[in-house]
Every structure is written in C-alpha cells, then in structure tokens.
Coordinates of C-alpha atoms and ligand atoms in Angstrom, one line a residue:
X1 CA 0.0 0.0 0.0
X2 CA 1.5 3.4 -0.9
X3 CA 2.3 6.2 1.4
X4 CA 1.9 9.9 1.0
X5 CA 4.6 12.1 2.5
X6 CA 3.5 15.8 2.5
X7 CA 5.4 18.8 3.7
X8 CA 4.5 22.5 4.2
X9 CA 6.4 25.6 4.9
X10 CA 6.3 29.4 5.1
X11 CA 2.8 29.8 6.2
X12 CA 3.7 32.2 8.9
X13 CA 2.5 35.8 8.6
X14 CA 3.9 38.9 10.3
X15 CA 0.5 39.5 12.0
X16 CA 0.2 36.0 13.5
X17 CA -0.6 32.7 11.9
X18 CA 1.8 29.9 12.1
X19 CA 2.7 26.9 9.9
X20 CA 2.3 24.5 12.8
X21 CA -1.3 25.7 13.1
X22 CA -2.0 24.9 9.5
X23 CA -0.8 21.3 10.0
X24 CA -2.8 21.1 13.2
X25 CA -5.9 22.2 11.3
X26 CA -5.3 19.7 8.6
X27 CA -5.1 16.9 11.1
X28 CA -8.2 18.1 12.9
X29 CA -10.0 17.6 9.6
X30 CA -8.7 14.0 9.5
X31 CA -9.9 13.5 13.1
X32 CA -13.4 14.8 12.2
X33 CA -13.6 12.6 9.1
X34 CA -12.4 9.5 11.0
X35 CA -9.2 9.3 9.0
X36 CA -6.7 10.0 11.7
X37 CA -5.6 6.4 11.9
X38 CA -4.1 6.8 8.5
X39 CA -1.4 9.0 9.9
X40 CA 1.8 7.0 10.3
X41 CA 3.9 7.9 13.3
X42 CA 3.5 11.5 14.5
X43 CA 3.5 14.6 12.3
X44 CA 7.0 16.1 12.1
X45 CA 8.2 19.5 12.9
X46 CA 11.6 20.2 11.3
X47 CA 13.8 23.2 12.0
X48 CA 16.2 24.2 9.2
X49 CA 19.6 25.9 9.2
X50 CA 19.2 28.9 11.5
X51 CA 22.2 30.7 9.8
X52 CA 20.7 31.1 6.3
X53 CA 20.3 34.7 5.2
X54 CA 16.6 34.5 4.3
X55 CA 14.3 32.5 6.4
X56 CA 10.9 32.2 7.8
X57 CA 10.2 33.0 11.4
X58 CA 11.7 30.2 13.5
X59 CA 12.7 28.4 10.3
X60 CA 10.1 25.6 10.8
X61 CA 8.7 23.3 8.2
X62 CA 6.3 20.4 8.8
X63 CA 5.5 17.1 7.2
X64 CA 3.1 14.2 7.7
X65 CA 3.1 10.6 6.5
X66 CA -0.3 9.1 5.5
X67 CA -1.3 5.6 4.4
X68 CA -3.3 5.9 1.1
X69 CA -5.1 3.4 -1.2
X70 CA -4.0 5.0 -4.4
X71 CA -2.4 8.1 -6.0
X72 CA -5.9 9.6 -6.3
X73 CA -6.4 9.3 -2.6
X74 CA -3.0 11.0 -2.1
X75 CA -4.1 13.9 -4.4
X76 CA -7.3 14.3 -2.4
X77 CA -5.2 14.9 0.8
X78 CA -3.0 17.3 -1.0
X79 CA -6.0 19.2 -2.2
X80 CA -7.4 19.3 1.3
X81 CA -4.1 20.8 2.5
X82 CA -4.2 23.4 -0.3
X83 CA -7.7 24.5 0.6
X84 CA -6.9 24.8 4.3
X85 CA -3.7 26.7 3.6
X86 CA -5.6 29.1 1.2
X87 CA -8.2 29.8 3.9
X88 CA -5.7 30.3 6.7
X89 CA -2.6 31.9 5.3
X90 CA -2.8 35.7 5.0
X91 CA -0.4 36.5 2.2
X92 CA 1.2 39.5 3.6
X93 CA 4.8 40.7 3.2
X94 CA 7.3 38.1 2.3
X95 CA 5.1 35.0 3.1
X96 CA 5.3 32.6 0.2
X97 CA 3.7 29.3 1.2
X98 CA 4.6 26.0 -0.3
X99 CA 3.6 22.3 -0.3
X100 CA 5.8 19.4 -1.4
X101 CA 4.7 15.8 -1.6
X102 CA 5.8 12.4 -2.7
X103 CA 4.1 9.0 -2.9
X104 CA 6.3 6.0 -2.0
X105 CA 5.7 2.3 -1.7
X106 CA 8.1 1.6 1.0
X107 CA 8.9 4.0 3.8
X108 CA 12.2 2.1 4.5
X109 CA 13.4 3.1 1.0
X110 CA 13.4 6.8 1.0
X111 CA 15.2 8.3 -2.1
X112 CA 18.8 9.1 -1.0
X113 CA 18.6 12.4 -2.8
X114 CA 15.6 13.5 -0.7
X115 CA 17.3 12.7 2.7
X116 CA 20.4 14.4 1.4
X117 CA 18.3 17.5 0.6
X118 CA 17.0 17.5 4.1
X119 CA 20.5 17.3 5.5
X120 CA 21.7 20.1 3.3
X121 CA 18.7 22.3 4.3
X122 CA 19.6 21.9 8.0
X123 CA 23.3 22.4 7.7
X124 CA 23.8 24.5 4.6
X125 CA 22.1 26.9 2.2
X126 CA 19.7 25.6 -0.5
X127 CA 17.7 27.5 -3.1
X128 CA 14.6 27.1 -5.3
X129 CA 16.6 25.8 -8.2
X130 CA 18.1 22.9 -6.3
X131 CA 14.7 22.1 -4.7
X132 CA 13.2 21.8 -8.2
X133 CA 16.0 19.6 -9.5
X134 CA 15.8 17.3 -6.5
X135 CA 12.0 17.0 -6.7
X136 CA 12.2 16.1 -10.4
X137 CA 14.8 13.4 -9.8
X138 CA 12.9 11.8 -7.0
X139 CA 9.4 12.3 -8.4
X140 CA 8.2 14.7 -5.7
X141 CA 5.8 17.5 -6.6
X142 CA 6.1 21.1 -5.5
X143 CA 3.1 23.5 -5.2
X144 CA 3.5 27.2 -4.4
X145 CA 6.4 29.6 -3.7
X146 CA 9.6 29.7 -1.6
X147 CA 8.0 27.6 1.0
X148 CA 8.3 24.5 -1.2
X149 CA 12.1 24.5 -0.3
X150 CA 11.5 23.8 3.4
X151 CA 8.5 21.6 2.6
X152 CA 10.6 19.3 0.4
X153 CA 13.3 19.3 3.1
X154 CA 10.8 18.2 5.7
X155 CA 9.6 15.2 3.7
X156 CA 13.2 14.0 3.5
X157 CA 13.5 13.9 7.3
X158 CA 14.6 10.4 8.4
X159 CA 15.4 10.8 12.1
X160 CA 18.5 9.4 13.7
X161 CA 17.8 11.4 16.8
X162 CA 14.6 13.2 17.6
X163 CA 12.6 14.9 20.3
X164 CA 8.9 15.7 20.9
X165 CA 7.1 19.0 21.2
X166 CA 3.6 19.3 22.7
X167 CA 2.1 22.5 21.2
X168 CA -1.0 24.0 22.6
X169 CA -3.0 26.6 20.7
X170 CA -5.0 29.5 22.0
X171 CA -7.9 31.6 20.9
X172 CA -6.2 34.5 19.1
X173 CA -9.1 36.9 19.8
X174 CA -8.5 36.8 23.5
X175 CA -5.5 38.1 25.5
X176 CA -2.5 35.8 25.8
X177 CA -2.5 34.4 29.4
X178 CA 0.7 34.6 31.4
X179 CA 1.9 31.2 32.4
X180 CA 2.8 31.0 36.1
X181 CA 6.5 30.2 36.6
X182 CA 5.6 28.1 39.7
X183 CA 3.5 25.7 37.5
X184 CA 6.3 25.3 35.1
X185 CA 8.9 24.7 37.8
X186 CA 6.7 22.0 39.4
X187 CA 6.3 20.2 36.1
X188 CA 9.9 20.7 35.1
X189 CA 11.0 18.9 38.3
X190 CA 8.4 16.1 37.9
X191 CA 9.3 15.3 34.3
X192 CA 13.1 15.8 34.3
X193 CA 15.1 14.6 32.3
X194 CA 12.3 13.7 29.8
X195 CA 11.4 17.3 29.2
X196 CA 13.8 20.1 28.7
X197 CA 14.3 23.9 28.4
X198 CA 11.1 24.7 30.3
X199 CA 12.4 27.5 32.6
X200 CA 15.5 29.5 33.3
X201 CA 15.3 30.7 36.9
X202 CA 11.9 32.3 37.0
X203 CA 11.9 33.1 33.2
X204 CA 9.3 30.8 31.5
X205 CA 10.7 29.4 28.3
X206 CA 7.7 27.4 27.0
X207 CA 5.7 30.5 26.0
X208 CA 6.3 32.3 22.7
X209 CA 6.0 36.1 22.5
X210 CA 4.2 37.8 19.7
X211 CA 0.8 37.4 18.1
X212 CA 1.0 33.7 17.0
X213 CA -1.6 31.2 17.9
X214 CA 0.8 29.0 19.9
X215 CA -0.1 29.2 23.6
X216 CA 3.0 27.2 24.7
X217 CA 5.2 24.3 23.7
X218 CA 6.7 21.6 25.9
X219 CA 9.8 19.9 24.5
X220 CA 11.1 16.6 25.6
X221 CA 12.5 13.1 24.9
X222 CA 9.3 11.2 25.9
X223 CA 5.9 11.9 24.3
X224 CA 4.2 10.7 27.5
X225 CA 6.0 13.2 29.6
X226 CA 5.4 16.2 27.3
X227 CA 1.7 15.1 27.2
X228 CA 1.4 14.9 31.0
X229 CA 2.9 18.4 31.5
X230 CA 1.2 19.9 28.4
X231 CA -2.2 18.5 29.1
X232 CA -2.3 20.0 32.6
X233 CA -1.2 23.4 31.4
X234 CA -3.5 23.3 28.4
X235 CA -6.5 22.8 30.7
X236 CA -5.4 25.4 33.2
X237 CA -4.6 28.1 30.6
X238 CA -7.6 27.5 28.3
X239 CA -6.0 26.0 25.2
X240 CA -8.4 25.4 22.3
X241 CA -6.5 22.3 21.2
X242 CA -3.1 20.6 21.2
X243 CA -0.9 18.2 19.2
X244 CA 2.4 16.3 19.7
X245 CA 5.0 16.6 16.9
X246 CA 8.1 14.6 16.4
X247 CA 10.9 17.1 15.8
X248 CA 14.6 17.5 15.1
X249 CA 14.8 20.2 17.8
X250 CA 17.5 19.9 20.5
X251 CA 19.4 17.4 18.4
X252 CA 22.4 19.5 17.1
X253 CA 21.4 18.3 13.7
X254 CA 22.6 21.6 12.2
X255 CA 26.2 21.0 13.2
X256 CA 28.6 20.1 10.4
X257 CA 31.6 19.4 12.6
X258 CA 33.6 20.9 9.8
X259 CA 36.8 22.8 10.7
X260 CA 36.5 25.2 7.8
X261 CA 34.9 28.6 8.0
X262 CA 32.1 28.5 5.5
X263 CA 29.6 31.4 5.7
X264 CA 26.1 30.5 7.0
X265 CA 27.1 27.2 8.4
X266 CA 27.6 25.8 11.9
X267 CA 31.3 24.8 12.1
X268 CA 33.8 23.7 14.8
X269 CA 37.2 25.1 15.4
X270 CA 39.9 23.6 17.7
X271 CA 42.6 25.8 19.1
X272 CA 44.2 27.4 22.2
X273 CA 42.5 30.6 23.4
X274 CA 45.2 33.3 23.4
X275 CA 42.9 36.2 24.4
X276 CA 39.4 37.1 25.5
X277 CA 38.4 40.8 25.3
X278 CA 35.1 42.4 26.0
X279 CA 33.5 45.1 24.0
X280 CA 31.3 47.9 25.2
X281 CA 28.2 45.7 25.1
X282 CA 29.9 43.0 27.1
X283 CA 30.3 40.5 24.2
X284 CA 33.4 38.4 24.4
X285 CA 35.8 38.5 21.4
X286 CA 37.9 35.3 21.4
X287 CA 41.2 34.9 19.6
X288 CA 42.7 31.5 19.1
X289 CA 46.4 30.6 18.6
X290 CA 45.7 29.5 15.0
X291 CA 44.4 33.0 14.1
X292 CA 40.7 32.1 14.1
X293 CA 38.2 34.2 15.9
X294 CA 34.9 33.8 17.7
X295 CA 32.3 36.0 19.4
X296 CA 30.3 34.9 22.5
X297 CA 27.3 37.2 23.1
X298 CA 27.0 38.5 26.7
X299 CA 23.5 37.0 26.9
X300 CA 24.9 33.5 26.7
X301 CA 26.1 34.0 30.3
X302 CA 29.5 32.3 29.8
X303 CA 31.7 35.4 30.1
X304 CA 33.2 34.4 33.4
X305 CA 34.0 30.9 32.4
X306 CA 35.6 32.2 29.2
X307 CA 37.9 34.7 30.9
X308 CA 39.1 31.7 33.0
X309 CA 39.9 29.8 29.9
X310 CA 42.8 31.8 28.3
X311 CA 45.4 29.1 27.7
X312 CA 42.9 26.3 27.4
X313 CA 42.7 24.0 24.4
X314 CA 39.1 24.2 23.2
X315 CA 36.6 23.1 20.6
X316 CA 34.3 26.0 19.8
X317 CA 31.3 25.7 17.6
X318 CA 28.7 28.0 16.2
X319 CA 27.5 29.8 13.1
X320 CA 29.8 31.6 10.7
X321 CA 28.6 35.0 9.6
X322 CA 30.5 36.5 6.7
X323 CA 32.3 39.8 7.1
X324 CA 35.8 41.2 6.9
X325 CA 37.1 38.5 9.1
X326 CA 35.0 35.4 9.2
X327 CA 33.9 34.9 12.8
X328 CA 32.1 32.1 14.7
X329 CA 29.1 33.1 16.8
X330 CA 29.5 30.8 19.7
X331 CA 26.9 28.2 20.6
X332 CA 29.0 26.0 22.8
X333 CA 32.6 25.3 23.9
X334 CA 34.2 22.1 25.0
X335 CA 37.4 22.5 26.9
X336 CA 39.6 19.7 25.8
X337 CA 42.6 20.6 27.9
X338 CA 42.3 22.8 30.9
X339 CA 45.1 25.3 31.5
X340 CA 44.8 24.9 35.3
X341 CA 47.3 23.0 37.3
X342 CA 47.0 21.8 40.9
X343 CA 49.9 21.8 43.4
X344 CA 49.5 19.3 46.2
X345 CA 51.7 18.0 49.0
X346 CA 53.2 14.5 48.4
X347 CA 52.2 11.5 50.6
X348 CA 54.5 10.5 53.4
X349 CA 57.4 8.3 52.0
X350 CA 57.5 6.4 55.3
X351 CA 53.8 5.6 56.1
X352 CA 51.8 7.0 53.2
X353 CA 50.0 9.5 55.4
X354 CA 49.0 13.0 54.4
X355 CA 51.7 15.7 54.8
X356 CA 51.4 19.3 55.9
X357 CA 53.5 22.3 55.3
X358 CA 55.5 23.6 58.2
X359 CA 55.5 27.1 56.7
X360 CA 59.2 27.1 56.0
X361 CA 60.1 26.6 52.4
X362 CA 59.7 23.0 51.3
X363 CA 59.6 21.5 54.8
X364 CA 56.7 19.0 55.2
X365 CA 55.6 16.9 58.2
X366 CA 53.5 13.8 58.2
X367 CA 50.3 14.2 60.1
X368 CA 50.3 10.5 61.0
X369 CA 53.9 9.5 61.9
X370 CA 55.6 12.9 62.3
X371 CA 58.2 12.2 59.6
X372 CA 59.8 15.5 58.5
X373 CA 61.7 16.3 55.3
X374 CA 62.2 18.8 52.5
X375 CA 60.2 17.2 49.7
X376 CA 59.1 18.5 46.3
X377 CA 55.4 19.4 45.8
X378 CA 53.4 17.4 43.3
X379 CA 52.3 19.5 40.2
X380 CA 49.4 17.9 38.2
X381 CA 47.4 19.2 35.3
X382 CA 43.7 19.1 36.1
X383 CA 43.3 17.9 32.6
X384 CA 39.6 17.7 32.8
X385 CA 37.4 18.4 29.9
X386 CA 34.1 20.1 30.3
X387 CA 31.4 21.9 28.4
X388 CA 30.6 25.6 28.5
X389 CA 26.9 25.9 27.7
X390 CA 24.8 29.0 27.3
X391 CA 22.1 29.7 29.9
X392 CA 18.8 27.9 29.1
X393 CA 17.1 31.0 27.7
X394 CA 19.7 31.4 25.0
X395 CA 19.2 28.0 23.4
X396 CA 18.0 28.1 19.8
X397 CA 15.7 25.4 18.3
X398 CA 18.3 23.0 17.1
X399 CA 20.9 23.3 19.8
X400 CA 21.2 20.2 22.0
X401 CA 20.6 21.0 25.7
X402 CA 23.1 19.4 28.1
X403 CA 20.3 17.5 29.8
X404 CA 19.8 15.6 26.5
X405 CA 23.4 14.2 26.4
X406 CA 23.0 10.4 26.7
X407 CA 19.3 10.4 25.7
X408 CA 20.0 10.6 21.9
X409 CA 17.8 8.3 19.8
X410 CA 15.6 7.3 22.8
X411 CA 12.6 9.1 21.2
X412 CA 12.6 6.7 18.3
X413 CA 12.0 3.7 20.5
X414 CA 9.0 5.0 22.4
X415 CA 5.6 3.7 21.0
X416 CA 3.3 6.3 19.6
X417 CA 0.7 7.5 22.2
X418 CA -2.9 6.6 21.5
X419 CA -4.0 10.2 22.0
X420 CA -1.6 12.7 20.4
X421 CA -4.0 15.4 19.0
X422 CA -6.9 17.1 20.7
Ligands
LIG501 ZN1 54.1 9.3 57.8

C-alpha cells in the first residue's frame, strides 16, 4: 500500500498565523472525518539551518506521512491541505507558502537524494533551483512559492535522533494568558530529564511572544512526559487544542563538525584561546592561537568561564557570519585541555599518610607519623574536559541542551501515544 509524505512551509505571517497551526488544522479535519488512523507515526516539525540569510520565522517546516489506497487518494489529501492553507494563510509581506509531496511504496526506502536534501537544508544553504532539480529526480511535486524548499526538506527527514514537542494553541481573539513560573517549575522537576528547556530561573521558556496562535510548547524526549505536563497546562490556561510533533529540535542536527569557516554554516574550530576581550556591550571576542576568531554574546552567560579559559585548548562551535574577518558566533565550547594545574603535597614516604607544610620553604611533616623532610610538591594538570553551555534561555531550536546528552535516539524507540492530538 502506498504512502503519501507531504510537507508544508512558510505559512507564517507577520501578524500572527503559524505553519504548525496549518498542519494542526489539517489533522483536525482528518480527526473529524475518521481518517486520523491513516497517519503513520507522528507529524514532524523540522527546523532548518538557523544561519541562512533568508528565512521564515523560526525556520520551521512540517510534514506528515499518510497511508493511502491510491495516487488519487493521495491527491485528495494534497487538495485538502491546499484548501486549508488558502483559507488560513494571510499572504502579507514576504510570506510565500509552499507544499511538497511524494508517494512512495516503502517507507524504508526513501530516495537518498531526498534525505540528502533535508541534511543540506539543515546544515547549509539551499535554493529554489536545487529544490526543483531534486524534486524532479525523486518524483516529488512542489506547489507554491519559496515555502516549497522547506516543505521538500521536511519530507526528507529520516530521524537518527529526535525529540517531541507538545504544542497548545490559543484563541487569538483573547488576550494571551501569562503562564505562572511556579506551575512550570513544578512540572519541570516532575518530568526531568524527559522534558527540557522549560524554565530559566523564573523566566518561563515554553511561551512564545508575539501574536502567533501558539499558547505554549513543551519539548522533551518522551511523548508521555510532554503530554502529562502539556495537558495539565492546556487545561489550566484554556488551550483550544493541542498536538504532539516529532521534531529535530534539540538534536544538534545543524552541526557540520567541519573545521572550515564557511559562511552561513555551523562549524567547529579547535585551538588554544590566546585572548578574550570584552567590547562595550559585554560581548566576548575570542582569539585562538591559529588566528581564528569567535564571538560569544554576553546573553549566553558564559563570560566568566571564558575569561578563566585563556590558555585552554578548546573546541568551539557556532554559526559563521560572513564579514571582513569570518567569525564564529559561539553556541558552545568544549574544553579539551584545561590550563589549570594543581599543586599538592606528596604523601609521606614512610607511612603513606597526608603531609602538611610547616611554613618554612619546602619542609613538610607527616600528620600521621611525624616524619619531616624537605620534599618537592606534586604538580598535576587538572586535565579535565568540560562543556561551556549557554544559559537555558539562550538555546535556539536545534541546539542540544546538556540534559539531553545520553538520551540521543531514545525518542525513536518509544511507542506512539494513543491520544496525540486534541
Ligand atoms: Zn608518615
């Protein structure tokens, strides 16, 4: 039996509206028509390269996989999506909605070129021309404007790591309610580590700002945990409906691990920090021994750790913005070799007990047996490696939160919840 994979993108408008809400509305039609069981897995929310020069708000595209009887049935679903999009999307400003779809017989055999296109859209810059060539090669169809690029990328999403997001929607005619930090803290504690980036101190992170129809979004590695937390908050704050998406958020999927500075990409650079200086805004300008440069914004909250790191061997990653001198905008730093050394007293050569200094240069005495001698101190490199991460509120969609380290891939083994849209 064939499958329809359909993607959408760029249905956000400046004055509200949101591509995830278009997908939600499409699925609500399926629910009302008794067709929701034809949805394979969960609908997918895919974030694309945050460093591209032209992008939609949040750079989100969406896709869904549906079991269909025939190509005709597939076309009916595509038409339904077109009708919904036409009704909902206010074509203002730069909004240029697009739909992409493909019908395949075997979900295990996705065309390589399509998965490649997804990877390139997350890590690099793609254009309309490339999207058209790829879609012709693999037999996918594109309908609409610039949004077809992200829509095509989303249908090529074959997750190796994934997370979930519970998105609750609100009535746009009424005032946005303020979500109480105490509620979020309680649920954050109860669902850890299977939800992440809920709150930073008392700053609630699950709530978007601006006019869009999203009331809040709870992200996590387990659909059951995001549903427990999300459902409670959805009831309390008067959501009009909710849905759970499978996403590439928080997976570091945008990292290329490439050591070359290529504009608009996320790259890694390894070197010794030779200087850290701060400009008038408090942003840290980092110079490495190999001549490469990086900038860490003050908001990341890592200035203090950075200034303690001159002399450390580090791996720095972030986005490259083109300019006179290519510079990395830091997302994270791993200290590979700490510059710090520790000086400790040796153990007693007679009994192995701890030794203390007598104050006079080099004279040490054993606390256990009283042995006294002039002995050299032990100098050891701490040689620990550690991560310098931004504060929670500074994480962007694709960046992997430290709480997720070790949970990679878990999401793909958890069965689909029975109730995932309301
Ligand atoms: Zn001793």
